XYZ file of C-alpha atoms in Angstrom:
774
model
C -36.144 -15.157 35.170
C -32.826 -13.460 35.413
C -29.730 -15.225 34.055
C -26.026 -14.358 33.376
C -24.396 -14.428 29.951
C -20.619 -14.138 29.302
C -19.725 -12.969 25.790
C -16.202 -13.247 24.319
C -15.628 -11.235 21.266
C -12.467 -11.872 19.154
C -11.865 -9.959 16.006
C -13.324 -6.841 17.586
C -11.355 -3.831 16.417
C -10.200 -1.841 19.557
C -10.294 1.877 19.135
C -13.603 2.475 17.292
C -15.954 3.293 20.100
C -16.973 -0.372 20.906
C -16.897 -0.272 24.524
C -19.053 2.873 24.698
C -21.459 1.431 22.268
C -21.803 -1.915 24.495
C -22.220 0.351 27.561
C -25.130 2.268 26.011
C -27.028 -0.788 24.776
C -26.521 -2.600 28.020
C -27.993 0.220 29.965
C -30.748 0.768 27.441
C -31.805 -2.812 28.013
C -31.562 -2.491 31.701
C -28.642 -4.887 32.117
C -25.745 -4.905 34.773
C -22.277 -6.300 34.416
C -19.166 -5.153 32.624
C -17.050 -4.963 29.563
C -13.335 -5.253 29.535
C -10.564 -4.940 26.872
C -8.169 -8.035 26.811
C -4.592 -8.183 26.198
C -4.794 -9.255 22.513
C -7.320 -6.792 21.560
C -10.229 -9.122 22.337
C -13.176 -7.961 24.377
C -14.845 -9.660 27.425
C -18.532 -8.944 28.181
C -20.677 -10.204 31.106
C -24.348 -9.122 31.469
C -27.034 -10.083 33.843
C -30.821 -9.380 33.494
C -34.074 -10.745 32.145
C -33.875 -13.335 29.352
C -35.708 -11.053 27.018
C -33.413 -8.021 27.965
C -30.345 -10.178 27.117
C -31.715 -11.342 23.898
C -32.409 -7.850 22.845
C -28.813 -6.930 23.882
C -27.309 -9.609 21.845
C -29.502 -8.704 18.813
C -28.416 -5.077 19.118
C -24.826 -6.176 19.534
C -24.920 -7.807 16.027
C -27.181 -5.424 14.392
C -26.327 -1.957 15.504
C -22.608 -2.133 16.192
C -20.356 0.817 15.068
C -19.921 1.172 11.268
C -16.205 0.233 11.681
C -16.645 -2.576 14.067
C -16.664 -6.290 13.165
C -16.518 -9.446 15.036
C -14.657 -12.516 13.826
C -16.072 -14.680 16.541
C -18.934 -13.898 18.852
C -19.057 -16.636 21.684
C -22.001 -16.631 24.134
C -21.804 -18.663 27.229
C -25.038 -18.664 29.575
C -24.836 -19.313 33.342
C -26.997 -18.806 36.399
C -27.450 -15.238 37.624
C -25.130 -14.374 40.723
C -26.648 -10.913 41.301
C -23.259 -9.449 42.208
C -23.495 -6.442 39.890
C -25.342 -3.181 40.678
C -24.622 -1.381 37.389
C -22.904 -1.794 34.065
C -19.281 -0.764 34.022
C -16.322 -0.353 31.662
C -13.618 -2.077 33.640
C -9.893 -1.270 33.307
C -8.290 -3.346 30.670
C -6.505 -6.642 31.527
C -3.390 -7.373 29.408
C -2.998 -10.645 31.132
C -6.094 -12.115 29.523
C -6.608 -13.069 25.950
C -9.667 -14.128 23.814
C -8.066 -17.082 22.237
C -9.275 -15.842 18.935
C -8.013 -13.219 16.230
C -8.341 -9.662 17.287
C -6.739 -6.396 16.132
C -6.699 -2.730 16.618
C -8.146 -0.192 14.210
C -6.093 1.483 11.543
C -5.701 5.196 11.756
C -9.212 6.677 10.907
C -9.722 9.969 9.176
C -11.326 12.821 11.231
C -15.062 12.291 11.093
C -17.734 14.821 9.994
C -18.865 15.482 13.595
C -15.314 16.400 14.533
C -14.872 18.605 11.286
C -18.029 20.407 12.391
C -16.441 21.081 15.741
C -13.286 22.245 14.086
C -15.174 24.985 11.972
C -17.733 25.917 14.696
C -16.503 29.099 16.381
C -18.816 28.477 19.422
C -17.163 24.959 19.947
C -14.407 24.581 22.433
C -12.255 22.730 19.819
C -12.752 25.450 17.128
C -9.564 25.234 15.014
C -7.955 22.713 17.221
C -6.034 20.491 14.858
C -5.952 17.282 17.090
C -9.769 17.081 17.501
C -10.945 13.484 17.625
C -13.813 11.306 19.073
C -14.370 7.618 19.742
C -15.053 7.202 15.924
C -11.927 8.788 14.529
C -8.340 9.842 14.916
C -4.904 8.115 15.180
C -4.773 4.458 16.353
C -2.048 2.460 14.777
C 0.510 5.105 14.594
C 0.283 5.980 18.266
C -0.144 2.680 19.994
C 2.838 1.252 21.799
C 1.223 -1.906 23.263
C -2.086 -3.757 23.735
C -4.692 -3.295 25.087
C -5.622 -0.161 23.391
C -5.845 2.275 26.310
C -4.688 5.785 26.621
C -1.730 4.791 28.737
C -0.528 2.413 26.079
C -0.476 5.178 23.389
C 1.802 8.315 22.947
C -1.293 10.339 24.380
C -0.027 9.163 27.848
C 2.337 12.192 27.359
C -0.837 14.663 27.618
C -2.872 13.954 30.772
C -6.432 14.978 30.268
C -7.758 18.280 31.632
C -10.860 18.318 33.654
C -13.148 19.178 30.639
C -11.783 16.305 28.554
C -12.070 13.966 31.486
C -15.614 14.877 31.904
C -16.263 13.909 28.239
C -14.347 10.813 28.523
C -16.235 9.679 31.324
C -19.779 10.550 30.160
C -21.538 7.602 28.536
C -23.868 10.014 26.436
C -20.740 11.898 24.991
C -19.272 10.679 21.558
C -15.988 11.113 23.211
C -16.725 8.551 25.919
C -13.562 6.424 26.406
C -12.004 8.061 23.184
C -8.469 7.362 23.912
C -6.912 10.214 21.881
C -9.338 12.837 23.283
C -7.651 16.165 23.991
C -7.992 20.031 23.538
C -5.978 23.015 23.359
C -5.551 23.098 27.119
C -4.236 19.558 27.512
C -3.453 18.110 24.091
C -0.520 18.459 21.513
C 0.472 21.667 20.022
C 1.615 22.794 16.559
C 4.833 24.776 16.159
C 5.983 26.582 12.912
C 9.651 27.204 12.573
C 12.679 27.433 10.158
C 15.801 25.618 10.775
C 17.118 28.149 13.251
C 14.165 29.411 15.325
C 10.659 29.025 16.383
C 8.271 31.415 14.729
C 4.811 30.710 15.975
C 2.638 28.028 17.755
C -0.868 26.845 18.008
C -3.378 28.415 15.478
C -1.009 30.984 14.388
C 1.383 28.165 13.313
C -1.180 26.779 10.747
C -1.830 30.332 9.251
C 1.911 30.937 8.915
C 2.400 27.649 7.177
C -0.395 28.204 4.821
C 1.032 31.679 4.197
C 4.441 30.185 3.371
C 2.896 27.807 0.951
C 0.923 30.523 -0.797
C 4.119 32.556 -1.240
C 5.786 29.677 -2.923
C 7.769 28.184 -0.015
C 8.304 24.370 0.683
C 6.910 23.316 4.216
C 7.595 19.981 5.959
C 4.458 18.977 7.785
C 4.382 16.449 10.379
C 0.964 14.356 10.213
C -0.278 11.333 11.719
C 2.201 8.753 10.392
C 5.291 10.605 9.397
C 6.205 13.952 7.545
C 5.076 15.218 4.176
C 6.567 18.056 2.012
C 3.855 20.597 1.143
C 4.013 23.179 -1.743
C 1.818 24.856 -4.435
C 0.605 22.827 -7.150
C -0.163 25.602 -9.714
C 3.344 26.975 -10.002
C 5.845 25.177 -12.381
C 8.655 27.053 -10.679
C 7.698 25.923 -7.163
C 7.142 22.268 -8.182
C 10.318 22.250 -10.017
C 12.161 23.522 -7.105
C 10.809 20.930 -4.839
C 11.884 18.287 -7.302
C 15.332 19.663 -7.517
C 15.861 19.762 -3.727
C 14.335 16.307 -3.253
C 16.304 14.708 -6.170
C 13.309 13.224 -7.785
C 13.089 14.770 -11.331
C 10.000 12.892 -12.657
C 8.342 10.811 -9.951
C 4.650 11.758 -9.651
C 3.800 13.864 -6.557
C 0.459 13.170 -4.510
C -1.716 16.164 -4.017
C -4.317 16.915 -1.351
C -7.615 18.885 -1.893
C -10.123 20.096 0.479
C -13.091 18.435 -1.009
C -14.485 16.452 -4.031
C -15.979 19.580 -5.669
C -12.373 20.902 -5.916
C -10.904 17.787 -7.092
C -13.484 17.539 -10.053
C -11.969 20.869 -11.278
C -8.804 18.967 -12.469
C -9.496 15.222 -12.392
C -12.143 12.875 -13.434
C -13.855 10.749 -10.697
C -16.308 7.940 -10.879
C -18.519 6.763 -8.055
C -16.098 4.193 -6.813
C -13.252 6.547 -6.794
C -15.353 9.160 -4.831
C -16.379 6.651 -2.249
C -12.730 5.819 -1.516
C -11.662 9.426 -1.477
C -14.216 10.234 1.163
C -14.026 6.928 3.117
C -12.464 6.731 6.556
C -9.353 5.155 4.958
C -8.681 8.272 2.834
C -5.916 6.657 0.567
C -4.343 8.417 -2.213
C -6.513 7.584 -5.280
C -4.891 7.730 -8.808
C -7.226 9.592 -10.980
C -7.465 10.483 -14.698
C -6.628 14.064 -15.352
C -9.566 15.986 -16.848
C -9.724 17.992 -20.076
C -9.630 21.067 -17.860
C -6.417 20.146 -15.934
C -4.813 23.358 -14.833
C -2.277 22.258 -12.068
C 1.357 22.217 -13.028
C 2.366 19.462 -15.471
C 5.272 18.934 -13.267
C 3.241 17.445 -10.583
C 2.955 14.226 -12.529
C 5.069 14.866 -15.743
C 4.356 12.678 -18.710
C 1.367 10.922 -17.184
C -2.494 11.091 -17.789
C -3.114 10.495 -14.123
C -2.659 12.254 -10.863
C -2.631 10.792 -7.312
C -5.185 12.669 -4.999
C -6.297 12.457 -1.437
C -8.521 14.399 0.794
C -7.568 15.683 4.306
C -7.570 13.050 6.923
C -6.582 15.010 10.010
C -7.460 18.376 11.486
C -4.000 19.634 10.433
C -4.716 19.053 6.865
C -8.192 20.517 6.871
C -6.990 23.684 8.522
C -3.964 23.944 6.155
C -6.037 23.496 3.066
C -8.610 25.911 4.256
C -6.142 28.596 5.018
C -3.920 28.000 1.911
C -6.968 28.864 -0.353
C -5.164 26.643 -3.154
C -7.061 24.132 -5.141
C -4.642 21.621 -4.127
C -1.331 21.371 -2.417
C 1.418 18.952 -2.997
C 1.722 16.631 -0.107
C 4.254 13.970 -0.843
C 6.271 11.759 1.576
C 9.228 13.613 2.976
C 11.584 10.796 3.162
C 15.110 11.224 1.770
C 15.316 8.984 -1.386
C 15.556 5.211 -0.532
C 15.210 5.901 3.290
C 12.251 5.646 5.687
C 10.308 8.737 6.699
C 11.670 10.644 9.723
C 9.230 10.699 12.408
C 10.914 12.634 15.337
C 11.054 16.485 15.142
C 14.929 16.506 15.334
C 15.132 13.805 12.716
C 12.806 15.794 10.322
C 14.800 18.910 10.607
C 18.025 17.199 10.151
C 16.995 15.191 7.033
C 15.032 17.886 5.469
C 17.358 20.760 6.179
C 18.197 21.177 2.416
C 14.641 20.584 1.305
C 12.066 22.474 3.306
C 12.048 26.182 4.008
C 9.838 25.842 7.003
C 8.520 23.164 9.417
C 5.026 22.624 10.771
C 5.647 20.167 13.580
C 3.913 19.015 16.676
C 4.804 17.292 19.974
C 2.883 14.112 19.751
C 5.115 11.194 19.310
C 4.711 8.833 16.252
C 5.277 5.135 17.365
C 4.664 3.432 14.036
C 5.442 5.434 10.857
C 3.006 4.827 8.236
C 2.980 6.027 4.737
C -0.238 6.889 2.770
C -2.004 3.993 0.890
C -2.421 4.360 -2.705
C -5.336 2.774 -4.786
C -6.096 2.843 -8.567
C -9.044 1.798 -10.855
C -7.625 -0.919 -13.010
C -9.910 -2.520 -15.578
C -12.904 -1.654 -13.444
C -11.566 -2.787 -10.083
C -10.136 -0.741 -7.238
C -6.565 -2.181 -6.876
C -4.255 -1.274 -3.979
C -0.795 -0.199 -5.112
C 0.404 0.478 -1.496
C -1.676 -1.064 1.389
C -0.682 1.135 4.542
C -2.270 3.954 6.474
C -6.038 3.286 6.823
C -5.637 -0.368 6.148
C -2.863 -1.495 8.494
C -2.919 -3.533 10.835
C -6.427 -4.782 9.711
C -6.141 -8.290 9.087
C -7.359 -10.328 5.919
C -9.253 -13.690 6.396
C -7.685 -16.474 4.590
C -9.581 -19.431 3.029
C -7.541 -22.029 4.884
C -7.514 -23.633 8.352
C -4.019 -23.324 9.731
C -4.692 -24.536 13.325
C -2.257 -23.024 15.751
C 0.679 -22.648 13.313
C 2.108 -19.109 13.052
C 4.115 -18.148 9.948
C 6.217 -14.925 9.462
C 7.281 -13.925 5.917
C 9.997 -11.138 5.489
C 8.841 -10.013 2.069
C 11.226 -9.021 -0.838
C 13.600 -6.187 -1.746
C 11.530 -3.478 -3.543
C 8.284 -1.805 -2.119
C 8.322 -4.599 0.554
C 6.022 -5.482 3.263
C 6.147 -8.220 5.890
C 3.325 -10.366 7.098
C 2.152 -12.736 9.897
C -0.279 -15.691 9.184
C -2.109 -16.616 12.501
C -5.499 -18.255 13.042
C -6.384 -18.230 9.390
C -5.774 -14.696 9.075
C -3.056 -12.304 7.384
C -1.670 -9.420 9.165
C 0.408 -7.330 6.731
C 2.853 -4.646 7.852
C 2.718 -1.073 6.690
C 4.731 -0.088 3.530
C 8.334 -0.564 4.276
C 10.052 0.470 0.996
C 12.985 -0.803 -0.873
C 15.027 -3.060 1.645
C 18.383 -2.357 -0.016
C 20.148 -0.384 2.741
C 20.579 -0.976 6.423
C 18.253 1.822 7.439
C 15.304 0.199 5.674
C 16.301 -3.065 6.899
C 16.201 -1.734 10.362
C 12.744 -0.310 9.756
C 11.666 -3.769 8.361
C 12.791 -5.401 11.525
C 11.178 -2.853 13.829
C 7.852 -2.726 12.067
C 7.728 -6.628 11.905
C 8.496 -7.033 15.696
C 5.760 -4.358 16.356
C 3.459 -6.419 14.227
C 4.178 -9.603 16.222
C 3.456 -7.628 19.443
C 0.028 -6.317 18.211
C -0.840 -9.883 16.939
C 0.168 -11.448 20.286
C 2.646 -13.566 18.652
C 4.906 -15.254 21.124
C 6.364 -18.074 19.027
C 6.954 -18.352 15.216
C 6.786 -21.789 13.708
C 8.167 -21.054 10.256
C 9.719 -18.056 8.495
C 9.577 -17.434 4.722
C 11.480 -15.333 2.462
C 12.319 -14.767 -1.300
C 14.381 -17.331 -3.356
C 16.937 -14.693 -4.096
C 19.988 -15.451 -1.830
C 21.353 -11.956 -1.630
C 18.332 -9.945 -0.439
C 18.827 -8.355 2.860
C 15.270 -9.530 3.761
C 16.579 -13.116 2.931
C 19.452 -12.750 5.042
C 17.418 -11.674 8.015
C 15.042 -14.589 7.492
C 18.107 -16.842 7.772
C 19.097 -15.124 11.029
C 15.480 -15.639 12.371
C 15.574 -19.292 11.433
C 18.843 -19.829 13.307
C 17.988 -17.759 16.301
C 14.475 -19.425 16.930
C 15.505 -22.784 15.502
C 12.512 -22.797 13.070
C 12.108 -23.987 9.371
C 13.074 -21.541 6.675
C 11.353 -21.619 3.460
C 12.591 -19.896 0.360
C 9.840 -19.117 -2.111
C 10.017 -18.497 -5.709
C 9.064 -14.612 -6.394
C 6.334 -15.277 -8.896
C 4.904 -18.311 -7.179
C 4.357 -16.009 -4.201
C 2.507 -13.483 -6.226
C 0.144 -16.035 -7.675
C -0.532 -17.557 -4.243
C -1.368 -14.173 -2.826
C -3.863 -13.871 -5.565
C -5.322 -17.320 -4.900
C -5.877 -16.472 -1.215
C -7.872 -13.409 -2.067
C -10.550 -15.657 -3.954
C -10.670 -18.497 -1.470
C -9.036 -21.011 -3.858
C -8.757 -24.255 -2.022
C -5.577 -25.747 -0.799
C -5.697 -28.808 -3.145
C -6.773 -26.606 -6.243
C -4.666 -25.407 -9.080
C -4.809 -22.369 -11.419
C -3.127 -20.956 -14.370
C -1.152 -17.987 -12.919
C 0.206 -15.211 -14.945
C 3.041 -13.286 -13.259
C 4.187 -10.155 -15.124
C 6.748 -7.747 -13.498
C 10.173 -6.270 -13.781
C 12.218 -9.132 -12.142
C 12.017 -12.107 -9.855
C 14.698 -14.703 -9.089
C 13.840 -17.670 -11.135
C 14.457 -21.476 -10.247
C 17.281 -21.524 -12.862
C 18.920 -18.530 -11.249
C 18.029 -16.150 -14.002
C 15.748 -13.140 -13.896
C 12.122 -14.064 -14.669
C 9.090 -11.603 -15.191
C 6.947 -12.820 -17.793
C 5.653 -16.220 -16.475
C 2.856 -18.676 -16.858
C 2.654 -20.986 -13.882
C 0.776 -24.087 -13.062
C 0.154 -23.058 -9.423
C -1.048 -24.436 -6.190
C -0.231 -23.118 -2.617
C 2.495 -25.787 -2.331
C 4.036 -25.841 -5.735
C 4.405 -24.249 -9.131
C 5.553 -25.223 -12.532
C 6.723 -22.966 -15.231
C 4.940 -24.000 -18.393
C 5.005 -20.823 -20.320
C 7.014 -17.449 -20.575
C 8.034 -14.548 -22.577
C 11.043 -14.856 -24.924
C 14.362 -14.568 -23.063
C 16.754 -11.749 -23.833
C 20.210 -10.814 -22.800
C 20.826 -7.833 -20.713
C 23.889 -5.811 -21.997
C 25.415 -4.141 -18.918
C 23.035 -6.162 -16.513
C 20.950 -3.841 -14.329
C 22.038 -0.893 -16.527
C 19.204 -2.192 -18.788
C 16.690 -1.328 -16.147
C 17.919 2.230 -15.737
C 18.625 2.818 -19.415
C 16.014 0.874 -21.321
C 17.493 1.552 -24.948
C 19.998 -1.013 -23.796
C 17.279 -3.596 -23.435
C 15.796 -2.460 -26.828
C 19.016 -3.005 -28.585
C 19.200 -6.506 -27.180
C 15.708 -7.537 -28.276
C 16.318 -6.074 -31.541
C 19.501 -8.063 -32.149
C 17.323 -11.218 -32.634
C 15.967 -9.530 -35.862
C 18.650 -7.254 -37.067
C 22.393 -7.339 -37.481
C 24.734 -5.529 -35.050
C 25.860 -3.322 -37.860
C 22.184 -2.247 -38.350
C 21.518 -1.604 -34.667
C 24.660 0.347 -34.277
C 23.632 2.593 -37.146
C 20.100 2.861 -35.740
C 21.313 3.841 -32.287
C 23.892 6.366 -33.508
C 21.398 8.103 -35.796
C 18.083 7.880 -34.013
C 19.012 7.538 -30.381
C 22.201 9.364 -29.298
C 20.542 11.116 -26.551
C 19.440 7.802 -25.005
C 22.887 7.002 -24.040
C 24.350 8.833 -20.921
C 27.837 8.716 -22.414
C 26.883 9.357 -25.833
C 28.340 7.306 -28.941
C 31.137 5.742 -26.992
C 28.508 3.937 -25.016
C 26.815 2.736 -28.162
C 30.084 0.958 -29.014
C 30.192 -0.639 -25.604
C 26.728 -1.946 -25.943
C 27.501 -3.339 -29.435
C 30.503 -5.286 -28.168
C 28.453 -6.677 -25.319
C 25.896 -7.876 -27.694
C 28.647 -9.503 -29.669
C 29.242 -11.739 -26.700
C 25.464 -12.333 -26.262
C 25.836 -15.858 -24.813
C 27.746 -14.512 -21.886
C 25.054 -12.018 -20.963
C 22.738 -12.406 -18.025
C 19.276 -13.094 -19.303
C 15.539 -12.089 -18.596
C 12.149 -13.004 -19.573
C 10.630 -9.795 -17.910
C 7.473 -8.170 -19.256
C 8.649 -5.031 -17.797
C 11.849 -4.977 -19.587
C 9.809 -5.348 -22.944
C 7.525 -2.549 -22.102
C 10.544 -0.384 -21.063
C 12.306 -1.104 -24.367
C 9.272 -0.032 -26.344
C 8.992 3.216 -24.311
C 12.800 3.854 -25.274
C 12.301 3.103 -29.059
C 9.263 5.537 -29.050
C 11.338 8.262 -27.431
C 8.948 8.232 -24.479
C 11.538 7.522 -21.677
C 15.237 7.155 -22.032
C 16.110 6.778 -18.234
C 14.241 5.236 -15.433
C 14.233 7.680 -12.437
C 11.609 5.908 -10.400
C 10.227 2.426 -10.159
C 8.231 1.489 -13.440
C 8.674 4.972 -15.065
C 9.319 3.896 -18.696
C 6.333 1.377 -18.712
C 4.051 3.870 -16.842
C 4.789 6.550 -19.324
C 4.134 4.161 -22.239
C 0.523 3.349 -20.857
C 0.023 7.126 -20.582
C 1.226 7.717 -24.133
C -1.442 4.983 -25.279
C -4.255 6.479 -23.330
C -4.634 9.114 -26.209
C -5.045 6.429 -28.762
C -8.225 5.243 -30.315
C -6.593 2.716 -32.485
C -6.831 -1.096 -32.199
C -3.433 -1.411 -33.751
C -1.999 -4.802 -33.375
C 1.681 -5.818 -34.015
C 2.657 -9.273 -35.190
C 3.967 -12.080 -32.948
C 3.926 -15.832 -32.507
C 3.914 -18.515 -29.913
C 6.364 -21.511 -29.944
C 5.964 -24.615 -28.136
C 9.173 -26.514 -26.977
C 9.091 -29.443 -24.716
C 5.441 -28.470 -23.768
C 6.653 -25.075 -22.618
C 5.086 -22.094 -24.497
C 7.229 -19.039 -25.339
C 5.848 -15.631 -26.707
C 8.100 -14.183 -29.383
C 8.719 -10.541 -28.110
C 11.513 -9.684 -30.455
C 9.012 -9.972 -33.359
C 6.734 -7.378 -31.471
C 9.658 -4.986 -30.892
C 10.757 -5.144 -34.407
C 7.209 -4.432 -35.549
C 7.236 -1.399 -33.294
C 10.394 -0.029 -34.953
C 9.029 -0.622 -38.290
C 5.831 1.459 -37.391
C 7.903 4.193 -36.172
C 9.872 4.266 -39.301
C 6.489 4.588 -41.302
C 5.798 7.727 -38.916
C 2.808 6.073 -37.317
C 1.344 7.918 -34.389
C 3.367 7.331 -31.176
C 0.190 6.790 -29.190
C -1.029 4.223 -31.526
C 2.118 2.380 -31.479
C 2.361 2.513 -27.675
C -1.205 1.013 -27.560
C -0.179 -1.543 -30.283
C 2.747 -2.978 -28.200
C 0.727 -3.380 -25.026
C -2.290 -4.777 -26.885
C -0.067 -7.199 -28.770
C 1.755 -8.406 -25.752
C -1.326 -8.799 -23.591
C -3.329 -10.478 -26.364
C -0.406 -12.967 -26.826
C -0.146 -13.653 -23.107
C -3.859 -14.160 -22.865
C -3.939 -16.607 -25.647
C -1.002 -18.605 -24.224
C -2.994 -18.689 -20.862
C -6.055 -20.097 -22.498
C -4.158 -22.799 -24.397
C -2.225 -23.747 -21.275
C -5.286 -23.847 -19.141
C -7.154 -26.032 -21.641
C -4.253 -28.244 -21.941
C -3.945 -28.747 -18.174
C -7.712 -28.965 -17.720
C -7.779 -25.760 -15.681
C -10.851 -23.493 -15.464
C -9.283 -20.497 -13.623
C -6.641 -18.039 -14.801
C -5.180 -15.379 -12.514
C -2.882 -12.167 -13.187
C -0.391 -10.848 -10.663
C 2.778 -8.785 -10.798
C 3.651 -5.018 -11.187
C 2.410 -4.994 -14.785
C -1.070 -5.739 -13.513
C -1.505 -1.996 -12.691
C -1.419 -1.355 -16.464
C -5.118 -0.817 -17.396
C -4.675 -1.726 -21.013
C -2.816 -4.841 -20.438
C -5.301 -6.175 -17.735
C -8.266 -5.323 -19.803
C -6.929 -7.118 -22.783
C -5.725 -10.304 -20.887
C -9.175 -10.368 -19.070
C -11.144 -9.934 -22.148
C -9.165 -12.910 -23.899
C -9.363 -15.211 -20.902
C -13.126 -14.485 -20.126
C -14.222 -14.694 -23.827
C -12.886 -18.304 -23.807
C -15.157 -19.243 -20.917
C -12.500 -19.352 -18.211
C -12.932 -17.590 -14.859
C -10.312 -14.567 -14.610
C -8.934 -13.332 -11.291
C -7.293 -9.989 -10.618
C -6.185 -8.489 -7.237
C -8.601 -6.459 -5.016
C -7.145 -7.052 -1.519
C -3.398 -7.454 -1.724
C -1.322 -5.320 -4.121
C -0.453 -6.945 -7.323
C 3.159 -5.660 -7.075
C 5.957 -6.661 -4.746
C 4.009 -5.076 -1.802
C 1.664 -8.102 -2.062
C 4.228 -10.818 -2.254
C 4.782 -11.324 1.616
C 1.286 -13.145 2.202
C 2.007 -15.510 -0.738
C 5.362 -16.336 0.863
C 3.948 -17.100 4.114
C 1.153 -19.291 2.531
C 3.613 -21.249 0.488
C 5.690 -21.970 3.728
C 2.703 -23.052 5.367
C 1.330 -25.273 2.539
C 4.901 -27.055 2.214
C 4.659 -28.456 5.770
C 7.790 -29.566 7.521
């Protein structure tokens, strides 16, 4: 007996060949009806046929779906057959209809193996065509202008299909069936190679010329999927140093791209998890340990034992690597320091005029700029540092039932993201950057509003922001609150860190954990700079029940840039100002930008210690250690002193531990860090190995924090301890805290989904705002 079934799919990722897949299994089962994309990225399916055929179809729909497809909700509604269909069809999308569920489009997907074979096959019509795609791969998020995901709603609308592409697009048996970005060298985008003044070549010749320029030591700006990169050799010190000089980034590690895994193995160590990520459709930058045979320029990641590596994720990259014949090329974000990446050809040439020698560009518009994602193995877990291309705008399921409420969070100031909470899911924006200028603030606003559009957000019920009153993101949150007349919730920075972590693990709304938040800075409830906090945390509230010792900051934020200032302040708890002055003059004159005159200024500031701004930051303690050990005197990129301290410790096989103690005042525990730094200095005077001392200060700090956490968890009758914050990227620190906590029988949580650093704060902000109610 025939019957009709309506199937509503929410949570389907539009853009991964789902409609072609449904078409094929419907035809294979002899069914008639249709499939249609909806306006919120959901999908509606209606099929008619025999009951056994429909049952087989539904089983296949669940079992055999494309590897990148997933359903958050599959609703089946049977009804009597009406016999008004003669075939199964893919209907034109209807933007006025919605699935009433959570749906999304796919992130940008790396070029698949089938398309790479086409790219390399001289007999294929897309041989060496850099924009080769199919229904399973290619740009998605970066080219979409609005939902539903159809060609006319992407920048591919600028390129009408030729007859050949249209045949493939309409053929159910072709893997390019309804592949929205499908194109070829007849009808698709075109590469161009130029200098600032003139065009030099186009098409395939442009790739060859760009590769030749890289081989000859030139710097080439390469427009890719989500923005522009700067490309150069990796084996020449002179070339890499020239790139650094022009880009005004003297020490920040540069990402590199290699053609394949075997090549990467010639200069870096790779385990199975790292390999899986490198070759995945997401293709993030994976931070790898340098191998003993490392032969690339040390200036690619100076002072570090690691290097950030990715594999090609577009046809442009495959051809460029293939032609360059280099083991790897530098492929680092081409943005001017502190500003978002340029995405139009004119902007790219204007902003990189003094950096790039040549430009490899194309004429496909980028709607949503999107930096590369970055992932690192920390203490045996692959942890995101930056969640962007390949991940965004894919949502994360949350362990709460929000009802119909929609919450938006503006993020923080550094390495920021924004996010939307809707229907029990978190939709994060791509990497925004440091929101400390109007250009990046504008990017935050534009990216957030695009996120609202792609999430079908028409109304926001609450807006959340950081507790710091002067952040540009906080000011924007206040403007949104006033404009839409909705509640504004300011959320303490470290509370948001811990709540993001709780959400990853499905911690219940009524549960509490002992949260450890370790980072550089976060505005505290007492209006001072926090950063080494132990918090009794739930979604709704947190209480500071432990922290690192508080220290003055002579010169305020100058202590962040020049960590010897922080070291002097910490040492002032143990040594006299006369002893510190003598130490700085004899041992560390090069650590002060203005020489010995600056030493006098710092000593005078320390003489008025009670008037100094204070901090409990773990990051500042690690920075101070790096300065005292001569590892880093000036911070030129975020986290530099602490990152280099970790690399110095990586060569140590010692379990060296310094002395410290924990005090208890009014039921708030404090870890004495001045004792740790004083012990470090004594070890340096005894000429102990720098690597061993670097290991010792990290181990001692982490061990003390772990022991504090165990004591506090037992006191508060808690069974779960979690670690978040930027210091949670430090492998030594995480391993030590995890072992200390786990050995006591407590459950330990560390990030795997949201970044531990400030890029992962926005979900926590939104969740706290939701939990606090009106």
